[in-house]
CSV table of C-alpha atoms and ligand atoms in Angstrom, one decimal:
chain,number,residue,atom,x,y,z
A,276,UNK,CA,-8.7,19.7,20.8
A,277,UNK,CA,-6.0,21.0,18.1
A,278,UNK,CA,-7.4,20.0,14.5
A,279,UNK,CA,-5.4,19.6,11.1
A,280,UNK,CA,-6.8,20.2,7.7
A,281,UNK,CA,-7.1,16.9,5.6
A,282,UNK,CA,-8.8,15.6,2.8
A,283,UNK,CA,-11.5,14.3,5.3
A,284,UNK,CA,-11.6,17.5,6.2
A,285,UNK,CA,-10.3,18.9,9.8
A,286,UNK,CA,-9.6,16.3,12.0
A,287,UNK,CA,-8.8,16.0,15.6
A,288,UNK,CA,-5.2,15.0,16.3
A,289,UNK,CA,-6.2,12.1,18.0
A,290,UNK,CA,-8.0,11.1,15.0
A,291,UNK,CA,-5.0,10.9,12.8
A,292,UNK,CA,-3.8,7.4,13.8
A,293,UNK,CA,-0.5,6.3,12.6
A,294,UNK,CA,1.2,9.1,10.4
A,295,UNK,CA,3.5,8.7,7.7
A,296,UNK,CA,5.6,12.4,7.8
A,297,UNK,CA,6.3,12.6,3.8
A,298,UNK,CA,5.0,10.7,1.3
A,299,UNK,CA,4.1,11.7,-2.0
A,300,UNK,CA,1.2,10.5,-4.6
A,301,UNK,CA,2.1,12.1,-8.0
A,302,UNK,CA,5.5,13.6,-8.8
A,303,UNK,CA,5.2,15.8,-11.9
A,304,UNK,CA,7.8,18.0,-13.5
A,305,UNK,CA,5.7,20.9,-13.9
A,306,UNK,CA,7.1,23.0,-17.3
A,307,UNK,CA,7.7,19.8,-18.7
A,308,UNK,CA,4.2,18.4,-18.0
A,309,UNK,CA,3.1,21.7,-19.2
A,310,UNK,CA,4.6,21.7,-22.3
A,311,UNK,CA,4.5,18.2,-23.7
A,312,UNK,CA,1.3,16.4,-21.8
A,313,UNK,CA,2.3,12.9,-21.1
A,314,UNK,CA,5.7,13.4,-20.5
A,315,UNK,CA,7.7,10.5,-19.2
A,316,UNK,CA,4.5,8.4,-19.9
A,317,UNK,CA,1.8,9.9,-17.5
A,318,UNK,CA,-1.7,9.4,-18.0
A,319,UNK,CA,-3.9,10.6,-14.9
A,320,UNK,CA,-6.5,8.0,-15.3
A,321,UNK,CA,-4.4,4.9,-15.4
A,322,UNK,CA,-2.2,6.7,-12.7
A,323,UNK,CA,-5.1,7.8,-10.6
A,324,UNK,CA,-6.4,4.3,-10.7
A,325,UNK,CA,-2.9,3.1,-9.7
A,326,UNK,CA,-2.2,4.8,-7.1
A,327,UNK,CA,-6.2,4.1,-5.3
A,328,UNK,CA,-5.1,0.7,-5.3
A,329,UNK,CA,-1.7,1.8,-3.4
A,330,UNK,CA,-3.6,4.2,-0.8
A,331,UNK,CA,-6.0,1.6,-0.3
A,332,UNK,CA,-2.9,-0.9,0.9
A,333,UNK,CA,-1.5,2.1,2.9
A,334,UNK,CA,-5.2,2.4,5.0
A,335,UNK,CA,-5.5,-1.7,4.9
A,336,UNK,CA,-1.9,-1.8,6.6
A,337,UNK,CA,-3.2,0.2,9.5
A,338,UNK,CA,-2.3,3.7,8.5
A,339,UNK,CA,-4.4,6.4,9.2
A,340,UNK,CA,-3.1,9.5,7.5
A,341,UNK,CA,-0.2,10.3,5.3
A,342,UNK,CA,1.6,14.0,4.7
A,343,UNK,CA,1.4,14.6,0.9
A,344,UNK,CA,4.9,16.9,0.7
A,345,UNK,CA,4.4,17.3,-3.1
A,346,UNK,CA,5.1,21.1,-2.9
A,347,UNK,CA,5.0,23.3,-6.4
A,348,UNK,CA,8.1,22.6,-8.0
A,349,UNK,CA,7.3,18.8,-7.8
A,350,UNK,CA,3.9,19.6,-9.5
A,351,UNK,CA,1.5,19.4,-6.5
A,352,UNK,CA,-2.5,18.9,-7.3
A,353,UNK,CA,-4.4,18.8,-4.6
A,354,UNK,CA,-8.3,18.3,-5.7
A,355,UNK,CA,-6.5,15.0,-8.1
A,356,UNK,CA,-5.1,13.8,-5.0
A,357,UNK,CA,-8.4,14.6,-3.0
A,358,UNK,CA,-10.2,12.7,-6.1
A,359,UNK,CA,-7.7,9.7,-5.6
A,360,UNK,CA,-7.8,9.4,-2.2
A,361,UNK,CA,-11.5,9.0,-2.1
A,362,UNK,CA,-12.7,5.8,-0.9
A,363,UNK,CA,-9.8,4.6,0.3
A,364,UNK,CA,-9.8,4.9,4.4
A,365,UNK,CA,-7.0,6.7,3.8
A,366,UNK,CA,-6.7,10.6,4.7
A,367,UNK,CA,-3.8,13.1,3.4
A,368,UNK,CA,-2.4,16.5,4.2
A,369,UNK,CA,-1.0,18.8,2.3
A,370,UNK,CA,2.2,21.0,2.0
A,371,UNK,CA,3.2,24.5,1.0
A,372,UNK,CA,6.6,25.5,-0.2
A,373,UNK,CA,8.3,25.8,-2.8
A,374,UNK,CA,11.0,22.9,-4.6
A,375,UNK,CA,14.1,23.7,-5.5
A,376,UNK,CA,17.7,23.1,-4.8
A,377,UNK,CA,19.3,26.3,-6.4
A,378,UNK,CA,16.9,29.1,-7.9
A,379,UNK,CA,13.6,30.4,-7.7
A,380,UNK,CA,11.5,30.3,-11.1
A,381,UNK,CA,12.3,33.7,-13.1
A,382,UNK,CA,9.3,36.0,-11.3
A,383,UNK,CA,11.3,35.9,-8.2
A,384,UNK,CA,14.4,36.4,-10.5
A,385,UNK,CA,13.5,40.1,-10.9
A,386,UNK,CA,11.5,40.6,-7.5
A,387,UNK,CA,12.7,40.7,-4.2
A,388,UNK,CA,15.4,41.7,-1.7
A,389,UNK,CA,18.2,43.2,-4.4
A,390,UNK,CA,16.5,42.5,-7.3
A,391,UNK,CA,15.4,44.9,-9.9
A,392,UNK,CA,12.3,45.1,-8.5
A,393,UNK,CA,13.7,45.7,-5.2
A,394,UNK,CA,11.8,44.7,-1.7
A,395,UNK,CA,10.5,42.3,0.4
A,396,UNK,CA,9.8,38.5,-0.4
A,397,UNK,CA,5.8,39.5,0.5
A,398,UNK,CA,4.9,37.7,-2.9
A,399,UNK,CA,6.3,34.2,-2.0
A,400,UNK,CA,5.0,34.6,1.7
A,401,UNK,CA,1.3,35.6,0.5
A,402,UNK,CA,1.3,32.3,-1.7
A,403,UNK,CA,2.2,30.3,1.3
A,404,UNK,CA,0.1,31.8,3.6
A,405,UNK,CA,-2.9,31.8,1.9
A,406,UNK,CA,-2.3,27.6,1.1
A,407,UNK,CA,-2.6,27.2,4.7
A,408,UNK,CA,-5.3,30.2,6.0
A,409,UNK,CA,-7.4,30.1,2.8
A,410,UNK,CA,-6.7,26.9,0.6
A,411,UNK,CA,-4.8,25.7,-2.5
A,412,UNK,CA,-6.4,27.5,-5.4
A,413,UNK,CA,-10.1,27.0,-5.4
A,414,UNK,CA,-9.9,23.6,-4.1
A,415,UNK,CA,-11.0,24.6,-0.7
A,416,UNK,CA,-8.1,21.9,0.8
A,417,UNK,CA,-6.2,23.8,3.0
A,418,UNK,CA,-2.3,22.9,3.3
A,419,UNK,CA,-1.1,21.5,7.2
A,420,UNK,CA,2.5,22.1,6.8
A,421,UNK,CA,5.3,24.4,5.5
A,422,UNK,CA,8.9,22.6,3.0
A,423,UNK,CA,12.1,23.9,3.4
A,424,UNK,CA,14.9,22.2,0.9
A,425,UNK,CA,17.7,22.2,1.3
A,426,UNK,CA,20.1,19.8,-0.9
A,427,UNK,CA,23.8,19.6,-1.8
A,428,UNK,CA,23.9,23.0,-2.8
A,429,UNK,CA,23.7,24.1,0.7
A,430,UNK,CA,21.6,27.4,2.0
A,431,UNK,CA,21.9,28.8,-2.1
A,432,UNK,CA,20.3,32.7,-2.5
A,433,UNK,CA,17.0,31.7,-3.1
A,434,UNK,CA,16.9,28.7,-0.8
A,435,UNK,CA,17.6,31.0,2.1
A,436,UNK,CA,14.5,33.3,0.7
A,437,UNK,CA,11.9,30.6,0.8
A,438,UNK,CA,13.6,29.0,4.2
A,439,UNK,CA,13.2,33.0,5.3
A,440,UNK,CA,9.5,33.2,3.9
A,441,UNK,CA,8.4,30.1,5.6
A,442,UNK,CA,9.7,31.3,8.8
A,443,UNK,CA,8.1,34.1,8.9
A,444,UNK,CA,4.5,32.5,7.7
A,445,UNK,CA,5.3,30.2,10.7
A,446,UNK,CA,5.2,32.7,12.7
A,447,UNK,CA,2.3,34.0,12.0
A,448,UNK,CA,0.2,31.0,11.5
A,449,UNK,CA,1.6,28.4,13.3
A,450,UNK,CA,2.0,25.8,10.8
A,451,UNK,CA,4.8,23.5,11.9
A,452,UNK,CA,8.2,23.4,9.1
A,453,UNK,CA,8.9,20.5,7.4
A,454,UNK,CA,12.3,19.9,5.8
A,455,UNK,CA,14.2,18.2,2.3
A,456,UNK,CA,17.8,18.4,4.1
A,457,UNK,CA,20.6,16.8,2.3
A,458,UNK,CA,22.1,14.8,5.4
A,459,UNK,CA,25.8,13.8,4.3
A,460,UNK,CA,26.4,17.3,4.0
A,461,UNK,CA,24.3,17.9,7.3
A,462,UNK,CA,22.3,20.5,5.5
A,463,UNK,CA,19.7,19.8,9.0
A,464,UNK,CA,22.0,22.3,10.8
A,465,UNK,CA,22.0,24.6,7.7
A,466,UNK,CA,17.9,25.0,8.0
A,467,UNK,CA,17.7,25.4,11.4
A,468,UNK,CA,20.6,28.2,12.0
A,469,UNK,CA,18.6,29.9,9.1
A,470,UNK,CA,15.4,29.2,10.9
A,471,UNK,CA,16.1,30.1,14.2
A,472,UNK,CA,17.7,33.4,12.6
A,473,UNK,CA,14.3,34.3,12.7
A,474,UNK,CA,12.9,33.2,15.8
A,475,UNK,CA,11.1,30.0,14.8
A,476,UNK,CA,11.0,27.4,17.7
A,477,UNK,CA,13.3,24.2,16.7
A,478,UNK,CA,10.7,21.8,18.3
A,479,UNK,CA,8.3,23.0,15.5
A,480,UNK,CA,10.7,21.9,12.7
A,481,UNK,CA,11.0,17.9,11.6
A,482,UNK,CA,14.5,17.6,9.4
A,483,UNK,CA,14.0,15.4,7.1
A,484,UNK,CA,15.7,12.7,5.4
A,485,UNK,CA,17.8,11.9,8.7
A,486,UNK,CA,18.3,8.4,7.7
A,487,UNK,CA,20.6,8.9,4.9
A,488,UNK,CA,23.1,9.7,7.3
A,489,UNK,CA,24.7,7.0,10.5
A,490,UNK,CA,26.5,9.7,11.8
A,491,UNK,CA,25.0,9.8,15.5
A,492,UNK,CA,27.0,13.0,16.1
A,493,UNK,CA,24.7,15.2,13.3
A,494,UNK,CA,21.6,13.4,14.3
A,495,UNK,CA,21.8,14.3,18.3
A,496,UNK,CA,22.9,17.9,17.5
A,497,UNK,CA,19.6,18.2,15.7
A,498,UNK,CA,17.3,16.7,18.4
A,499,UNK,CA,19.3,18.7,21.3
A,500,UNK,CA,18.5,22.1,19.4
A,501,UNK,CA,14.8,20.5,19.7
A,502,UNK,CA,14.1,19.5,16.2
A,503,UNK,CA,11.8,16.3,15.1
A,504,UNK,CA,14.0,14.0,13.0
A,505,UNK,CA,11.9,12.7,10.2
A,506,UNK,CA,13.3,9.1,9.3
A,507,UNK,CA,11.5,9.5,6.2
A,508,UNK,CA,13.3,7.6,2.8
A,509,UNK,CA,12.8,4.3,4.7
A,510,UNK,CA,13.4,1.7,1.8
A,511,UNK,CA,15.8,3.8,0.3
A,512,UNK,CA,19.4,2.7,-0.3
A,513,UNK,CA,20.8,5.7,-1.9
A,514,UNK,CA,23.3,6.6,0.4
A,515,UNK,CA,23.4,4.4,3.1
A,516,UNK,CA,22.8,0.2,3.0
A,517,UNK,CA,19.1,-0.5,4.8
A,518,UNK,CA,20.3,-2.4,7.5
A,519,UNK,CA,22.7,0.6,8.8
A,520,UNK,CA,19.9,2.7,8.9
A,521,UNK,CA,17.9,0.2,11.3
A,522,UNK,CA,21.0,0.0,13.7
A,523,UNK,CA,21.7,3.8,13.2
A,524,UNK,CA,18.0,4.5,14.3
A,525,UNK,CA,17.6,1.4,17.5
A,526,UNK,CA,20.8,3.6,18.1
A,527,UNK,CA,19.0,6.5,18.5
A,528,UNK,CA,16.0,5.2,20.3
A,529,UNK,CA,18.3,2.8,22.6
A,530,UNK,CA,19.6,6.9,23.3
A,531,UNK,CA,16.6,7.9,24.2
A,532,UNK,CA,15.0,9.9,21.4
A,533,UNK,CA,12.1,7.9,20.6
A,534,UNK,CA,10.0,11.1,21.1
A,535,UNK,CA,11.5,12.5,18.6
A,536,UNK,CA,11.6,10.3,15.4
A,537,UNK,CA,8.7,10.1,13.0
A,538,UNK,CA,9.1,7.6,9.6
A,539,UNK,CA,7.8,7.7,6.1
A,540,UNK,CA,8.8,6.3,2.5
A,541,UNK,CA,9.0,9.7,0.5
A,542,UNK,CA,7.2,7.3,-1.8
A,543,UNK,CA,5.3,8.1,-4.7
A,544,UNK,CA,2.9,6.4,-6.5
A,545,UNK,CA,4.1,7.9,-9.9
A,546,UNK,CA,7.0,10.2,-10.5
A,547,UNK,CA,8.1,11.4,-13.7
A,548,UNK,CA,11.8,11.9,-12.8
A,549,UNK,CA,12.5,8.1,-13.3
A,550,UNK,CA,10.4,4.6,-14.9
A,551,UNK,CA,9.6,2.1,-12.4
A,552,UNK,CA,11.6,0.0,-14.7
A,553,UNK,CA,14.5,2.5,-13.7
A,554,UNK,CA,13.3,2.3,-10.0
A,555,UNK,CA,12.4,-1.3,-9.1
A,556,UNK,CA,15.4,-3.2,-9.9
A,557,UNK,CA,17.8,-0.3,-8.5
A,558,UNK,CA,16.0,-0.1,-5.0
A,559,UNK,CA,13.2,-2.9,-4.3
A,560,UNK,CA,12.7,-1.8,-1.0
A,561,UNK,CA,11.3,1.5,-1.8
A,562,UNK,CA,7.3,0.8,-1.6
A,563,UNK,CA,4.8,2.3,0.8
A,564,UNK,CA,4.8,-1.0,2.5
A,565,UNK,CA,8.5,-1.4,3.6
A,566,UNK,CA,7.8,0.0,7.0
A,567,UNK,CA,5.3,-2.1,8.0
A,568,UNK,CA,7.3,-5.1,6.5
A,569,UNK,CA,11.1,-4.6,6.9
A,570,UNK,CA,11.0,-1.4,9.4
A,571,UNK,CA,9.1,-3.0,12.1
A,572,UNK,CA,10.6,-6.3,12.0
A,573,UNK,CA,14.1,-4.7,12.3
A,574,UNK,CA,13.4,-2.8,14.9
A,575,UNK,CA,11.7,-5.7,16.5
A,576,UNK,CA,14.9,-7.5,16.5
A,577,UNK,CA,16.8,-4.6,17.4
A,578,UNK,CA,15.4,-4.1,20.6
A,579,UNK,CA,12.9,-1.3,20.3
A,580,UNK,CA,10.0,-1.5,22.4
A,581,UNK,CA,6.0,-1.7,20.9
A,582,UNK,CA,5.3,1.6,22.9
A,583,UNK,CA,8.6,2.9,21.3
A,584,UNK,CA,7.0,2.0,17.9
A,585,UNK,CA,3.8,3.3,18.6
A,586,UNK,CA,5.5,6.8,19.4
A,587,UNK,CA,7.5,7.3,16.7
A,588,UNK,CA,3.9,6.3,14.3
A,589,UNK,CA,0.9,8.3,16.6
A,590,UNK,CA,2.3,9.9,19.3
A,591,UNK,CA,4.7,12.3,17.8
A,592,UNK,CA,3.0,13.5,14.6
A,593,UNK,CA,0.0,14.0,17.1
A,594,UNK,CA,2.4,16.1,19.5
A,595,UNK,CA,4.0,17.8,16.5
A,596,UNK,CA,0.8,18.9,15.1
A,597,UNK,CA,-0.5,19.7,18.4
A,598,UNK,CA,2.6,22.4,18.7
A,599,UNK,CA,0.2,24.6,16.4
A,600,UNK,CA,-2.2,25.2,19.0
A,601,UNK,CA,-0.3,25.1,21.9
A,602,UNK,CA,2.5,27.6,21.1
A,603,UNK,CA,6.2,26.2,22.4
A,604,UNK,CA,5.1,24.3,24.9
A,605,UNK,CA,7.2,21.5,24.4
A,606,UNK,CA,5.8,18.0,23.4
A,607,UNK,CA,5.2,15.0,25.7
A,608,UNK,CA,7.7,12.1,25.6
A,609,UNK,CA,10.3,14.8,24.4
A,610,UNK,CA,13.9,13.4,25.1
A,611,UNK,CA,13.1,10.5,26.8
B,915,LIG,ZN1,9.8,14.0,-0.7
């Protein structure tokens, strides 16, 4: 049976239980964390202790694993999210990538294809590939999945190098694609053109943040080329009010594409980009309990199904993760 590095170490596929796609523990503005410790009020005790308590309501809620997507760039640190995690019943993968919506840091500025120092993008696909083959940094926790963002800016230069360096680490080790896609500007379609450029299989892509967009037209074309739509900023209001994205998504599941939906929060426990002061107020919604408490419900009332519900939480992460052992064959349930 397939297995997929965790915290708890590798685990069975079946073993994963309910999945949430992309959540995130600790957001951290690297050079700024860097450069003036405590930025934006961060303190890792108080915040580790924090955000226990939160994992520990994630586990007690029934959920089994959650995908970390806190890729450098966002300040990912995996042995403090190992250390918090511990204890809880909860287990949590990693992610490899890099986040940005425009540039790569100034290394990759003078290294690479047309560059000064001219070549390949070998450097940014070695980091990658050795999060997932070897681990991240000595921490011996192996990374499960590969980011691709792509925001407003569309498919920049240096987007299109790390999309390009993921898909080719793909291809080589298997590691399913995971994607930041700005949806009102379908940058979905954007990442997998660029993708399948190289040859990556669709089905082994989830195009994420799909629910900040009701346009059913953008969201079929996605699952037809075979992708996974991850319905992953549930409690989010940003863009679109909550209860259109519960009708836009029984829409899509009264369609048919049950098999190919997977939710999450894209919550963190701390980030340093806003106070919760800021946050709260502005979008109340937006904790790692919304699914089970507002998600459900509406798609109760909506009409979706138990077994519906039960896909879109077990059986898809398990069939997306089970893609890396089984090549293309294409997962059960698919287009139903
Ligand atoms: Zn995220």
């Amino acid at each position: 049976m397939p297995t997929v590095p965790t915290t708890a170490g590798d685990i069975d596929i079946d073993d994963l239980g309910v999945v949430y796609m992309h959540e995130h523990v600790f957001i951290r503005t690297e050079p700024l964390q860097w450069g003036w410790p405590g930025f934006s009020g961060w303190d890792t005790e108080t915040e580790v202790e924090s955000a226990r308590e939160r994992l520990r309501g994630l586990a007690a809620a029934g959920v089994g694993t959650i995908l970390d997507m806190t890729v450098p760039g966002l300040g990912r640190d995996a042995a403090l999210v190992a250390r918090t995690v511990e204890g809880t019943g909860l287990k949590i993968m990693f992610a490899t990538g890099y986040y940005t919506y425009d540039n790569l840091p100034f290394p990759f500025q003078y290294r690479g294809p047309g560059k000064i120092l001219d070549g390949d993008d070998r450097v940014l696909e070695s980091l990658f590939e050795r999060d997932l083959t070897v681990g991240i940094g000595d921490t011996g926790l192996r990374a499960a999945v590969l980011k691709v963002v792509t925001d407003e800016p569309g498919m920049t230069q240096d987007v299109e190098r790390v999309a390009l360096a993921v898909a080719s680490v793909h291809l080589r080790t298997g590691a399913p694609i995971c994607t930041h896609a700005h949806a009102p500007s379908e940058r979905g379609l954007d990442q997998q053109r660029v993708l399948a450029s190289r040859g990556v299989d669709l089905g082994r892509v989830m195009i994420g943040h799909s629910n900040e967009s009701t346009d059913l037209g953008y969201l079929e074309q996605l699952i037809d080329a075979g992708s996974y739509l991850g319905w992953d900023r549930c409690g989010l209001q940003l863009t679109v009010p909550l209860d259109a994205q519960l009708d836009t998504l029984a829409a899509l599941v009264e369609r048919g594409y049950a098999g190919r939906i997977m939710l999450s929060h894209d919550k963190a426990s701390f980030m340093d980009w806003f106070s919760a002061a800021e946050v709260d107020p502005f979008v109340p919604d937006w904790r790692y309990t919304y699914i089970h408490g507002g998600v459900l419900p509406g798609l109760r009332e909506r009409g979706v199904t138990e077994e519906q519900i039960q896909q879109m939480l077990i059986s898809n992460p398990r069939d997306f993760f089970a893609g890396a052992a089984a090549g293309s064959a294409a997962p059960e349930g698919a287009g139903q």
